[in-house]
Short mmCIF file of C-alpha atoms in Angstrom, two decimals:
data_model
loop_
_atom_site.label_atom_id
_atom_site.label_comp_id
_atom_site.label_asym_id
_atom_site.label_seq_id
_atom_site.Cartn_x
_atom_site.Cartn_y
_atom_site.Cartn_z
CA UNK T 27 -41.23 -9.41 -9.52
CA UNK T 28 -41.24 -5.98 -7.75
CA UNK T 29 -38.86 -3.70 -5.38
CA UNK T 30 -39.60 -1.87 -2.79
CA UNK T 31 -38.63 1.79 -2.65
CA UNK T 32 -37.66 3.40 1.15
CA UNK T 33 -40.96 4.84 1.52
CA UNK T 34 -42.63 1.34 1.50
CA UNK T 35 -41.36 0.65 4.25
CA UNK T 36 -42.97 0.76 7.85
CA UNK T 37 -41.54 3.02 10.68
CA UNK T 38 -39.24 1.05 13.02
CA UNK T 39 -38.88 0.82 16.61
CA UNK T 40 -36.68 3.48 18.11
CA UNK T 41 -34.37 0.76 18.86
CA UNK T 42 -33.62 -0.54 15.00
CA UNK T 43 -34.55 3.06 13.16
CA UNK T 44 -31.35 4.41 13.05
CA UNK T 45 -29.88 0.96 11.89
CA UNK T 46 -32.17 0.95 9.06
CA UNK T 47 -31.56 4.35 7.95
CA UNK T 48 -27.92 4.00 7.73
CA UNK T 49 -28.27 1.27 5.66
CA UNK T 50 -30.41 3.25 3.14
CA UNK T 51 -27.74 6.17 3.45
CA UNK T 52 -24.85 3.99 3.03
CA UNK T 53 -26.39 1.17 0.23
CA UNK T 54 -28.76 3.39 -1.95
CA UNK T 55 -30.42 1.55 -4.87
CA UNK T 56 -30.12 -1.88 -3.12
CA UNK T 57 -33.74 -2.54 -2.66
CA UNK T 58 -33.88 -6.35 -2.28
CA UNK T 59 -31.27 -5.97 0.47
CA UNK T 60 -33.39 -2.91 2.15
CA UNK T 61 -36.18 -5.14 2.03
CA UNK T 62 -34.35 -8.13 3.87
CA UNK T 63 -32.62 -6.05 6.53
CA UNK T 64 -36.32 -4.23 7.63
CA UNK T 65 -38.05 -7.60 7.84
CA UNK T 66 -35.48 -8.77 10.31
CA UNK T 67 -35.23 -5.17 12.03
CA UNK T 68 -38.64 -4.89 12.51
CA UNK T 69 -38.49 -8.69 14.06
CA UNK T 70 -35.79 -8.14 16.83
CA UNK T 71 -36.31 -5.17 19.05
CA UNK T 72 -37.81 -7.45 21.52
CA UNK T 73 -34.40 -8.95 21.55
CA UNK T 74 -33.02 -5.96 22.11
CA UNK T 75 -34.94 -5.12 25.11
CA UNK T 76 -34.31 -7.24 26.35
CA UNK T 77 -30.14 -7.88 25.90
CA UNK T 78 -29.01 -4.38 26.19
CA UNK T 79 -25.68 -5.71 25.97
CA UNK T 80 -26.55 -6.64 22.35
CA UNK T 81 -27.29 -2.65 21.66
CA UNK T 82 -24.07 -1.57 23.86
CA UNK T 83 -21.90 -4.00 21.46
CA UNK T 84 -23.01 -2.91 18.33
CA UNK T 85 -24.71 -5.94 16.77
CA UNK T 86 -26.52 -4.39 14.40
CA UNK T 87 -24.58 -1.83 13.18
CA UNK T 88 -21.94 -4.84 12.70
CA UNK T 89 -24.10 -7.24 11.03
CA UNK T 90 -25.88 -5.34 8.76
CA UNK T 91 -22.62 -4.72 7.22
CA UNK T 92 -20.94 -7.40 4.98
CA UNK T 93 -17.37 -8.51 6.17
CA UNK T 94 -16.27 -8.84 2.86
CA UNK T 95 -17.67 -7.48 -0.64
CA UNK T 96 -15.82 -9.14 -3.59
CA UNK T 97 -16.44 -7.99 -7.31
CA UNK T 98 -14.89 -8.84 -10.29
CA UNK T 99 -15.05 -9.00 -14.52
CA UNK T 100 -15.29 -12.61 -15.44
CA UNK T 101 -14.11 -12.25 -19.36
CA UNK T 102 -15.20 -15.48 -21.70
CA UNK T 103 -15.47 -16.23 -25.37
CA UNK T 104 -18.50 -17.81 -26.99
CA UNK T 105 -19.05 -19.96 -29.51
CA UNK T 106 -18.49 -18.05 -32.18
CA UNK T 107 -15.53 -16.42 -30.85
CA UNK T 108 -16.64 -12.95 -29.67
CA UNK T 109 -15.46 -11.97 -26.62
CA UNK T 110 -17.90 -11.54 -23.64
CA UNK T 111 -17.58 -9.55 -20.26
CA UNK T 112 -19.63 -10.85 -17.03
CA UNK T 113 -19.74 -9.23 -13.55
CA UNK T 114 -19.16 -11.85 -10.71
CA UNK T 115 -19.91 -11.19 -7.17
CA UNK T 116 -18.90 -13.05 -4.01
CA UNK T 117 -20.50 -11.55 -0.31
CA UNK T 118 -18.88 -12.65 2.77
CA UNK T 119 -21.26 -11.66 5.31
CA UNK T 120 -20.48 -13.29 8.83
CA UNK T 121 -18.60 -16.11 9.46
CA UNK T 122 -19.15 -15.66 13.29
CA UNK T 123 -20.75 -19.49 13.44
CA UNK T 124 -18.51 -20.87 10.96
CA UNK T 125 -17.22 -20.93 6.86
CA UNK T 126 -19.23 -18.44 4.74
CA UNK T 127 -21.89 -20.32 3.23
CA UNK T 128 -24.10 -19.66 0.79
CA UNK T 129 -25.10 -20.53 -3.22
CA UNK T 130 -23.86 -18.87 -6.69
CA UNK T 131 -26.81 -17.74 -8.66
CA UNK T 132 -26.12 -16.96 -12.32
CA UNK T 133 -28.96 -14.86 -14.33
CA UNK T 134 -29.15 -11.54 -16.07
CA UNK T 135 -31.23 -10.79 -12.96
CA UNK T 136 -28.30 -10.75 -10.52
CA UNK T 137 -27.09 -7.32 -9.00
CA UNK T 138 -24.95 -6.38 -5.56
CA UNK T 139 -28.63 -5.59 -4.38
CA UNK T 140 -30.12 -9.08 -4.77
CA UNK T 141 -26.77 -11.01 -3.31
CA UNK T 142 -26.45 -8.73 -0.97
CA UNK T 143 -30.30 -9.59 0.25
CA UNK T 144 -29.06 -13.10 -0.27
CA UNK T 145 -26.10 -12.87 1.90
CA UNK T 146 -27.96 -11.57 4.44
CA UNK T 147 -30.91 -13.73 4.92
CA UNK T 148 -28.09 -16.62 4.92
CA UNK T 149 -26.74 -15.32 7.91
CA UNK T 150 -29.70 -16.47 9.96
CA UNK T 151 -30.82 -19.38 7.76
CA UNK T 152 -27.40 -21.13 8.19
CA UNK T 153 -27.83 -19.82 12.19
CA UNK T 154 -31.17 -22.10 12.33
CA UNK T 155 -30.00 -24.91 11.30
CA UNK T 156 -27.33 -25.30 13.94
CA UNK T 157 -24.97 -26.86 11.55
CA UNK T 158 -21.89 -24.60 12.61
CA UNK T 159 -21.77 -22.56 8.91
CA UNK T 160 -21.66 -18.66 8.61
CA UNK T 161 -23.32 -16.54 5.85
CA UNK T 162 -22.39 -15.66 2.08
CA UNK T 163 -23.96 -15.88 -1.20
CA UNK T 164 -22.48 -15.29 -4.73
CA UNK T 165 -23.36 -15.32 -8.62
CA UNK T 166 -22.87 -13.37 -11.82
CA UNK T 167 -24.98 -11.62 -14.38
CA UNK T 168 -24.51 -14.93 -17.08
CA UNK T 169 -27.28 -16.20 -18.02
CA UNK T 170 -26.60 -20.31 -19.19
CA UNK T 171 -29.68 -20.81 -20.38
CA UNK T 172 -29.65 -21.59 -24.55
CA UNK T 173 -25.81 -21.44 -23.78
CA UNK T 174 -24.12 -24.53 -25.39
CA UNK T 175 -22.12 -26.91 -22.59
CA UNK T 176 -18.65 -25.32 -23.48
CA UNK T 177 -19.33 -22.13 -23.54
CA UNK T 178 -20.93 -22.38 -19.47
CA UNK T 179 -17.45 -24.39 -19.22
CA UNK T 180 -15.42 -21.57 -20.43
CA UNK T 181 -17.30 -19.03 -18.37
CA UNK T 182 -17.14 -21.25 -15.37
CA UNK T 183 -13.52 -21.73 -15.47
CA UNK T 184 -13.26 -17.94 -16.19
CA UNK T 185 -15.45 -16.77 -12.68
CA UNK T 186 -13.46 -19.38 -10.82
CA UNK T 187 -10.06 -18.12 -11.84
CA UNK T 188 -10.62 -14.88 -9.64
CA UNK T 189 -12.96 -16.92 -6.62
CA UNK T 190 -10.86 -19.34 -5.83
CA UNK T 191 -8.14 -17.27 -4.39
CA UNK T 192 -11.46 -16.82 -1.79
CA UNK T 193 -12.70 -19.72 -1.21
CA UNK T 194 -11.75 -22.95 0.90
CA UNK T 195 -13.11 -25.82 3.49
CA UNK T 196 -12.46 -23.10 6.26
CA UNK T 197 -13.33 -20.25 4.55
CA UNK T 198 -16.26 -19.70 2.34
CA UNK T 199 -17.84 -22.92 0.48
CA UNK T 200 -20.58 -22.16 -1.99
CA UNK T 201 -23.08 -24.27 -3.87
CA UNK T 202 -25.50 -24.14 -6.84
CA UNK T 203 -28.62 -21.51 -6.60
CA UNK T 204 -30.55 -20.51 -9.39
CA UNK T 205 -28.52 -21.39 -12.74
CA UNK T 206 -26.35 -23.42 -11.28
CA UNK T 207 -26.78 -26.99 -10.90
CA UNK T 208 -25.10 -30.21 -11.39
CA UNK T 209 -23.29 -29.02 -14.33
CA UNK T 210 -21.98 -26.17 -13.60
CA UNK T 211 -21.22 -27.16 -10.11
CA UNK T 212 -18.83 -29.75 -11.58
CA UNK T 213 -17.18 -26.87 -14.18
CA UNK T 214 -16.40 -24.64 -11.08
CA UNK T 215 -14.78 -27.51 -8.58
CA UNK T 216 -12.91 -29.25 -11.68
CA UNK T 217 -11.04 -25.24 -12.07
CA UNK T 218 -11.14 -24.84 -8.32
CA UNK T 219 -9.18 -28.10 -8.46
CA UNK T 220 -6.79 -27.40 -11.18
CA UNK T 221 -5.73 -23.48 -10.04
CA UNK T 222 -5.41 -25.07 -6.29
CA UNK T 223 -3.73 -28.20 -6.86
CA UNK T 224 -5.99 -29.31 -4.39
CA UNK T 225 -8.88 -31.94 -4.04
CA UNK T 226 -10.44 -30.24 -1.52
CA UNK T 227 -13.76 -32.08 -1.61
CA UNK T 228 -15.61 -29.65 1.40
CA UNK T 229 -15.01 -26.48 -0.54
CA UNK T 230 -18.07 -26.68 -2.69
CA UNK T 231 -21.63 -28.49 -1.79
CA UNK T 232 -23.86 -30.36 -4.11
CA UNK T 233 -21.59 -31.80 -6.04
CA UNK T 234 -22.16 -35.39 -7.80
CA UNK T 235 -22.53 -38.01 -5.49
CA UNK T 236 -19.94 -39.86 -7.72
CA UNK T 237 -17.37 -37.68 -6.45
CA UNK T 238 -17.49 -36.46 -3.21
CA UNK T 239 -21.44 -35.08 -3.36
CA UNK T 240 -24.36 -36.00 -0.45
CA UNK T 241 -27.20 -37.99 -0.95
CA UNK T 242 -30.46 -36.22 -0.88
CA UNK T 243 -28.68 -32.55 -2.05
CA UNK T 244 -30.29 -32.37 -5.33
CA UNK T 245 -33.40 -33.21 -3.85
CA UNK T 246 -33.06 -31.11 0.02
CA UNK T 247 -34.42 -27.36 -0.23
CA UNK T 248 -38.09 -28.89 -1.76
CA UNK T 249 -38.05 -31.48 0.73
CA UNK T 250 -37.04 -29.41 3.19
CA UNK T 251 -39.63 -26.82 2.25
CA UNK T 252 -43.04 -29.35 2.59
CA UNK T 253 -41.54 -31.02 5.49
CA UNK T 254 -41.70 -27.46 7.12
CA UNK T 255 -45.34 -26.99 6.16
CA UNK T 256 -46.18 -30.42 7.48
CA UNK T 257 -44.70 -29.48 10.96
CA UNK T 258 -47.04 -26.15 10.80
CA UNK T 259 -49.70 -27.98 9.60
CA UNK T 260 -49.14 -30.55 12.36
CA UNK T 261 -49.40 -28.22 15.05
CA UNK T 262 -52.85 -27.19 13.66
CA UNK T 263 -53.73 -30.69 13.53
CA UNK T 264 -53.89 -31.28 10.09
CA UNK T 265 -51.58 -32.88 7.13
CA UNK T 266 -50.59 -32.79 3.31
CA UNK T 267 -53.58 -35.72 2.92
CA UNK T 268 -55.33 -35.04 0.28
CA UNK T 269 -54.69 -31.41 -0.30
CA UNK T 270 -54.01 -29.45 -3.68
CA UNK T 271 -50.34 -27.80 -3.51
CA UNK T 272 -49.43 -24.85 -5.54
CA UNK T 273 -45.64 -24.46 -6.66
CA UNK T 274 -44.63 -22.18 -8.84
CA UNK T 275 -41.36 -22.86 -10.60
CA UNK T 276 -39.35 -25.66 -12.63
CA UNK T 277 -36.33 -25.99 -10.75
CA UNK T 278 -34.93 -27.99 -8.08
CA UNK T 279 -36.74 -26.91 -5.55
CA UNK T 280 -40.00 -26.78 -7.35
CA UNK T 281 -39.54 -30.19 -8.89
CA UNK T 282 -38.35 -32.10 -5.91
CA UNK T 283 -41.36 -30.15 -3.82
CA UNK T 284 -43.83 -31.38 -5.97
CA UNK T 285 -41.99 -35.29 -5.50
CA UNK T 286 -42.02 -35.12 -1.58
CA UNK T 287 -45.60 -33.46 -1.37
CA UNK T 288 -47.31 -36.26 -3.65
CA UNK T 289 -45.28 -38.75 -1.38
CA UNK T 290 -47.23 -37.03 1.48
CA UNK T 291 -50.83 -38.00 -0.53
CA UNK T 292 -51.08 -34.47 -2.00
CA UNK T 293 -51.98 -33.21 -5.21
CA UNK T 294 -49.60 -30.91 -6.53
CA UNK T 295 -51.28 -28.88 -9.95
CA UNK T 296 -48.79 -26.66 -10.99
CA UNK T 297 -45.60 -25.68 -12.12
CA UNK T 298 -43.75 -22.78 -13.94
CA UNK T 299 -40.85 -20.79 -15.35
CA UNK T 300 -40.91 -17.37 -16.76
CA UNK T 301 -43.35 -17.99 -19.79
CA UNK T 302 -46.25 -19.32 -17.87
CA UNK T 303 -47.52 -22.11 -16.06
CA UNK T 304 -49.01 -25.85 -16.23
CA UNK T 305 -52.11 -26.76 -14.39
CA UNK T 306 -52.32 -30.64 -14.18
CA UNK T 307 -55.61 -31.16 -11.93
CA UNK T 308 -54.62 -34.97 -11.93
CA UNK T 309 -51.29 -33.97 -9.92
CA UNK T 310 -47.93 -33.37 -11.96
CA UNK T 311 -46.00 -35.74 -13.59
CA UNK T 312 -42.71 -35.04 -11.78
CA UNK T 313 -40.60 -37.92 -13.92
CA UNK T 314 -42.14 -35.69 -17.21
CA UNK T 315 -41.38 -32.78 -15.71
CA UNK T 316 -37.73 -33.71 -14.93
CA UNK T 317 -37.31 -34.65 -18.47
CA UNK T 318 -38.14 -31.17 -19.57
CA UNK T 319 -36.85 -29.07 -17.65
CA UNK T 320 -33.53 -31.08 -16.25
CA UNK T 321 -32.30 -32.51 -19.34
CA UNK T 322 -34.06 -31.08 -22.34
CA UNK T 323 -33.65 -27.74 -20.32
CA UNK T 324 -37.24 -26.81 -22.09
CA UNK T 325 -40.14 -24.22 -21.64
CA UNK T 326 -42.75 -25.42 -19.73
CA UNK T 327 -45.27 -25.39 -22.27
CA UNK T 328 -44.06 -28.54 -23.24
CA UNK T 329 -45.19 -30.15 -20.01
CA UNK T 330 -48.88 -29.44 -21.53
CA UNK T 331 -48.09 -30.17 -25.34
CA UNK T 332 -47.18 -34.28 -23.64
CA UNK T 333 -49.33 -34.83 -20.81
CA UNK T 334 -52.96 -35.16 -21.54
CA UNK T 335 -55.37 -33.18 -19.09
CA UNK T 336 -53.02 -30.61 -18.02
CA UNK T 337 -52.65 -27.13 -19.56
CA UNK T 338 -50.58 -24.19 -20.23
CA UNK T 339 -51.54 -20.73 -19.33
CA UNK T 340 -49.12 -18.13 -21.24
CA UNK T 341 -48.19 -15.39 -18.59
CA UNK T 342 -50.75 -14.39 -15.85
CA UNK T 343 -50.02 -15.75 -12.26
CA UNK T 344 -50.38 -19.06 -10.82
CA UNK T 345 -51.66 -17.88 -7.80
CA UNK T 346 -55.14 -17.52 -9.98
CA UNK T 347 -55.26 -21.46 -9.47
CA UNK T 348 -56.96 -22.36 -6.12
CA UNK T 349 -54.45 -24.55 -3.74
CA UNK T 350 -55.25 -25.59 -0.40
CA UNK T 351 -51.09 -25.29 0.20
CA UNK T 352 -48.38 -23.06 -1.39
CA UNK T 353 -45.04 -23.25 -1.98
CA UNK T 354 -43.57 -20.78 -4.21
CA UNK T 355 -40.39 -21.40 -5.37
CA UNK T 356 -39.33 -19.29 -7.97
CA UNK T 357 -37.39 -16.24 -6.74
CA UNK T 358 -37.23 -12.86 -4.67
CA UNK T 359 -40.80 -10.82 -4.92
CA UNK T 360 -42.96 -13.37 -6.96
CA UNK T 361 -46.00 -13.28 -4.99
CA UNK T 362 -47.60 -9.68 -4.74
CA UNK T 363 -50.78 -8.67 -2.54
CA UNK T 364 -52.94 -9.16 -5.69
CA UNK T 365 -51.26 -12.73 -5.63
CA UNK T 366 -51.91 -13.31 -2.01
CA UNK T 367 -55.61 -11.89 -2.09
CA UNK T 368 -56.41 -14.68 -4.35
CA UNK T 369 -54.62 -16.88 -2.58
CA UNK T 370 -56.57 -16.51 0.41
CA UNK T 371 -60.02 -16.06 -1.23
CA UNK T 372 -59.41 -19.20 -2.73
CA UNK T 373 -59.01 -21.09 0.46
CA UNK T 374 -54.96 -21.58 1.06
CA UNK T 375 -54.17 -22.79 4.02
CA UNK T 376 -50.63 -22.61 4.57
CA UNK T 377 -48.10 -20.88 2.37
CA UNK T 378 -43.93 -22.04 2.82
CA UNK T 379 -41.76 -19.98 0.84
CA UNK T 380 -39.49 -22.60 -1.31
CA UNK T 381 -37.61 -20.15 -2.96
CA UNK T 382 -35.67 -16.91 -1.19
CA UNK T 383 -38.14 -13.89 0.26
CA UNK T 384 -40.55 -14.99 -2.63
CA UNK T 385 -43.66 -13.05 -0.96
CA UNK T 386 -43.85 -9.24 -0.84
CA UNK T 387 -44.18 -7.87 3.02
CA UNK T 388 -47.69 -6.36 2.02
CA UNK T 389 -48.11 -10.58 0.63
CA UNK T 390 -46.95 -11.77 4.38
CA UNK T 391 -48.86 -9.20 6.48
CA UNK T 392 -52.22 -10.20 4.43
CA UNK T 393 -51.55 -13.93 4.82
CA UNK T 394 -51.24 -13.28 8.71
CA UNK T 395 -53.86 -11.47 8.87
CA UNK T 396 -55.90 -14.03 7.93
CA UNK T 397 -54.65 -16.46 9.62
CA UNK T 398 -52.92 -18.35 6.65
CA UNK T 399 -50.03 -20.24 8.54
CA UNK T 400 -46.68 -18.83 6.85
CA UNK T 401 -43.68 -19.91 6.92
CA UNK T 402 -40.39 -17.51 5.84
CA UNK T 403 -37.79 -19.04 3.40
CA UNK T 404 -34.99 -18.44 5.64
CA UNK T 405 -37.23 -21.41 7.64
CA UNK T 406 -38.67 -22.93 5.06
CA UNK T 407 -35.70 -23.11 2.28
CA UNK T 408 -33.18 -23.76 5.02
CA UNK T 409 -32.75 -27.73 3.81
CA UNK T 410 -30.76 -27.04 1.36
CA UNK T 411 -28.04 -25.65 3.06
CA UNK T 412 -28.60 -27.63 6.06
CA UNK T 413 -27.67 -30.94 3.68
CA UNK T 414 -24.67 -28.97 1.87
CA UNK T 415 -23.28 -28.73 5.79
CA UNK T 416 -24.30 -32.36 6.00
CA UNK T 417 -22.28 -32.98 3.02
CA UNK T 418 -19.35 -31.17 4.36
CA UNK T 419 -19.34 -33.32 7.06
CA UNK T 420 -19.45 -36.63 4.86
CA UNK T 421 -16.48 -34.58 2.53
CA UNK T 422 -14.53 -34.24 6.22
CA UNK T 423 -14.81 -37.76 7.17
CA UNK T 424 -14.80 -39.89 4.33
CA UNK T 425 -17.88 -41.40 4.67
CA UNK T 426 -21.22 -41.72 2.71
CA UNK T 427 -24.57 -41.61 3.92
CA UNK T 428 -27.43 -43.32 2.17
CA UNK T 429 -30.47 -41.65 0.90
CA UNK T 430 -32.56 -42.91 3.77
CA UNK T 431 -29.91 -42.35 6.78
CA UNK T 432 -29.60 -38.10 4.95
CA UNK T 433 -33.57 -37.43 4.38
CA UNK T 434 -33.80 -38.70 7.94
CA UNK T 435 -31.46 -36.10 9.05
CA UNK T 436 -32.87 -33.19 6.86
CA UNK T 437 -36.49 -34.39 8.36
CA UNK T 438 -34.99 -34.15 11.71
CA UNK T 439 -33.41 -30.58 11.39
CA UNK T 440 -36.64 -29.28 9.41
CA UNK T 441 -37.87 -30.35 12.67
CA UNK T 442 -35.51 -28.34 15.38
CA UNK T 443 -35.81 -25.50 12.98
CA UNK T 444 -39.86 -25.30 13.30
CA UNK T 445 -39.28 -25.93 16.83
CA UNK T 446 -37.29 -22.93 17.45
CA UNK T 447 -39.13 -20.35 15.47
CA UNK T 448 -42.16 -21.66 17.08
CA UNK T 449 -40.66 -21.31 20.65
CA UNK T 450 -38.95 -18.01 19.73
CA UNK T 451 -42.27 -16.49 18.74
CA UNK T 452 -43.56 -17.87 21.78
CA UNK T 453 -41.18 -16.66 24.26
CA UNK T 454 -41.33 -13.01 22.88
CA UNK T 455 -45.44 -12.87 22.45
CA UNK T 456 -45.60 -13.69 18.93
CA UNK T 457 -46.88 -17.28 19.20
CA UNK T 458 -47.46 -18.49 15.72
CA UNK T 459 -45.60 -15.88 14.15
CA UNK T 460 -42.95 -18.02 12.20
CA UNK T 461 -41.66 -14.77 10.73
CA UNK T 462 -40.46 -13.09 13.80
CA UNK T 463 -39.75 -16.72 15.27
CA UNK T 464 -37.07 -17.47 12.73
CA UNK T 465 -35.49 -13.60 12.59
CA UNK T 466 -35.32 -13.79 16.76
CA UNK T 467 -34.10 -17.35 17.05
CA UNK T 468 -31.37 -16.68 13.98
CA UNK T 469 -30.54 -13.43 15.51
CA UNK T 470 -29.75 -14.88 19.09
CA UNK T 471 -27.68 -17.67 18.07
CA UNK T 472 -25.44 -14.87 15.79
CA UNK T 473 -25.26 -12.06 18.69
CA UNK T 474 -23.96 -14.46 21.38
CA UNK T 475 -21.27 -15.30 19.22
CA UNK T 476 -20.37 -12.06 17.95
CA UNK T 477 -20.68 -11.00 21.58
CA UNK T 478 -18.11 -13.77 22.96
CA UNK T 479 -16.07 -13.24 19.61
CA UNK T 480 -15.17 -9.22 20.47
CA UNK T 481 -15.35 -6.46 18.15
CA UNK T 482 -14.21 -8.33 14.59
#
């Protein structure tokens, strides 16, 4: 995982320059978030060109600037009684189109930098799916994993003692990211709920289905990220038939990837966490995997110590492993130019970012370049919050949805949000450029209503 520093970056368009630099004056050492705010920058003059009124009310200057920045000390005691100190962070970045919205990642990896880049590409993720939800993302520094169930409890009712105060149905609703899943989703509502005195089901997303969660949650950002590639892939004729899928990764969206793509007759081969990776040339064992990683909460190593055939490569990259398709779906800045070189030598066809701005820029511009359909997680990923608005809906009404009726809706919305990248591109001369398609059709669905909404 790398960061960019300023010079990386390309020159700008007169129109978007002096954005840009402002934002490296004003956030220094926030490289993850520089990176985000150029890829959309460099997207959108077009726009601008052509709605002047967009430069005349200060769009950019507006949105590149979070409403709200919260951060706080989140003080717990571990097992053995010694006291320990967390940072927690919550960004509120536009709530033009509706509630902030966005996931809490806990790992030792988290800084303002990375939820600020977060917050940011949520804004136009949550735009695309027309669900009616604004942008925010949150997390802390903890790390659960090899933490024992009460001591995540204890921190969890700890970082929700200061949130709540911030959160609500109409306000900001979070759900699980990286480090946070189905237990420590219920740890943060069950506090939310006792410091409220409220059983305010919509606050939080992806929640058990036993009390108030969606069907299809758990599974919706993998799914969501292969149904994406199979509407490229459509376009171009072609399918998931037969092909070998590379996923890199252990988590939800790795693990439910790998289920939807072998439902789609593919053969996904790997998988992988941050001691190496598993190649399984007979297509992996998603119920073994599940085991491992979901309730043993294991290395992946022991994917290859109990499944005959496959193996386990200690460090390295699992781009080495030739893939027809690739999903990675690990996190920010996994797949370098070195990655993406072999990648395309190797004969990848399509590459749909599971995880959050997993591909460096130099890793994007070579996959265009030769003509390796891409898709941009804030297309690609965009299921998962698409079925945590979904959910919010079921929360508002009282109802439940079955798995069937929910994956037919996620398919469906995977499906308007290839459309309007695709047209986006299109209508600004970028045809085929999912990239720009998904920054332009994100940003014009935010600056109308930050237009109509006045300077807020």
């Amino acid at each position: 995982m790398t960061a960019l520093s300023p010079a990386a970056f390309h020159p700008l368009e007169a129109a978007v320059q002096p954005v840009f630099d402002t934002v490296l004056t004003r956030s220094p050492h926030e490289p993850e978030f520089h990176q985000a705010v150029h890829e959309v920058l460099q997207s959108i003059a077009p726009v601008l060109a052509a709605h002047p009124e967009y430069v005349d009310g200060g769009i950019l200057e507006r949105l590149v600037e979070p409403e709200r920045q919260i951060l706080f000390r989140v003080p717990w005691v571990d097992d053995s009684g010694k006291l320990q100190v967390n940072r927690g962070y919550r960004i509120q970045f536009s709530s033009v189109l509706g509630p902030y919205k966005g996931g809490l990642r806990f790992h030792p990896s988290v800084n303002l930098s990375i939820i600020k880049f977060l917050g940011f590409e949520q804004i136009f993720k949550n735009a695309l799916t027309g669900q009616g939800i604004g942008g925010g993302k949150g997390g802390s520094d903890f790390d659960p994993h090899g933490r024992s169930n009460a001591e995540v409890m204890r921190f969890c009712q700890s970082f929700m003692n200061e949130l709540y105060r911030h959160l609500g149905e109409h306000t900001d609703v979070p759900a699980g990211d990286i480090g946070v899943g189905g237990r420590e989703i219920g740890y943060l509502f069950g506090q939310y709920r006792k410091v409220t005195n409220r059983h305010e089901s919509g606050m939080f997303t992806g929640k058990g289905t036993g009390w108030g969660g969606a069907e299809v949650r758990t599974e919706a950002t993998g799914y969501g990220a292969v149904f994406f590639a199979q509407e490229m892939l459509a376009v171009k004729g072609d399918s998931f038939e037969g092909k070998r899928v590379g996923i890199s990764g252990s988590g939800n969206v790795a693990i439910y990837a790998i289920q939807k793509a072998t439902q789609l007759g593919a053969v996904p081969v790997t998988a992988s966490d941050s001691s190496g990776y598993v190649v399984d040339d007979a297509g992996i064992d998603v119920d073994l995997l599940r085991q491992i990683k979901e309730v043993e909460r294991a290395r992946i190593v022991e994917y290859a110590n109990r499944r005959p055939g496959a193996r386990f490569v200690e460090g390295g990259s699992v781009w080495e492993v030739p893939v027809d398709i690739a999903v990675p779906s690990a996190t920010q800045n996994e797949v370098s130019l070195a990655d993406a070189r072999a990648l395309i030598a190797n004969g990848v066809r399509a590459v749909s970012e599971g995880a959050n701005m997993p591909c460096v820029p130099e890793a994007v511009e070579a996959f265009q370049k030769a003509g390796v359909l891409f898709a941009p997680g804030k297309a690609a990923n965009a299921g998962g919050v698409a079925t945590s608005a979904l959910e919010m809906s079921q929360n508002a009404s009282r109802q439940r949805w079955t798995f069937g009726d929910s994956e037919n809706k996620l398919r469906e919305i995977m499906g308007d949000i290839h459309r309007a990248s695709f047209e986006a591109a299109a209508r600004y001369g970028v045809e085929g450029d999912y990239v720009a398609g998904a920054n332009i059709a994100g940003f014009e669905r935010v600056a109308a209503a930050m237009l109509a909404q006045g300077v807020i």
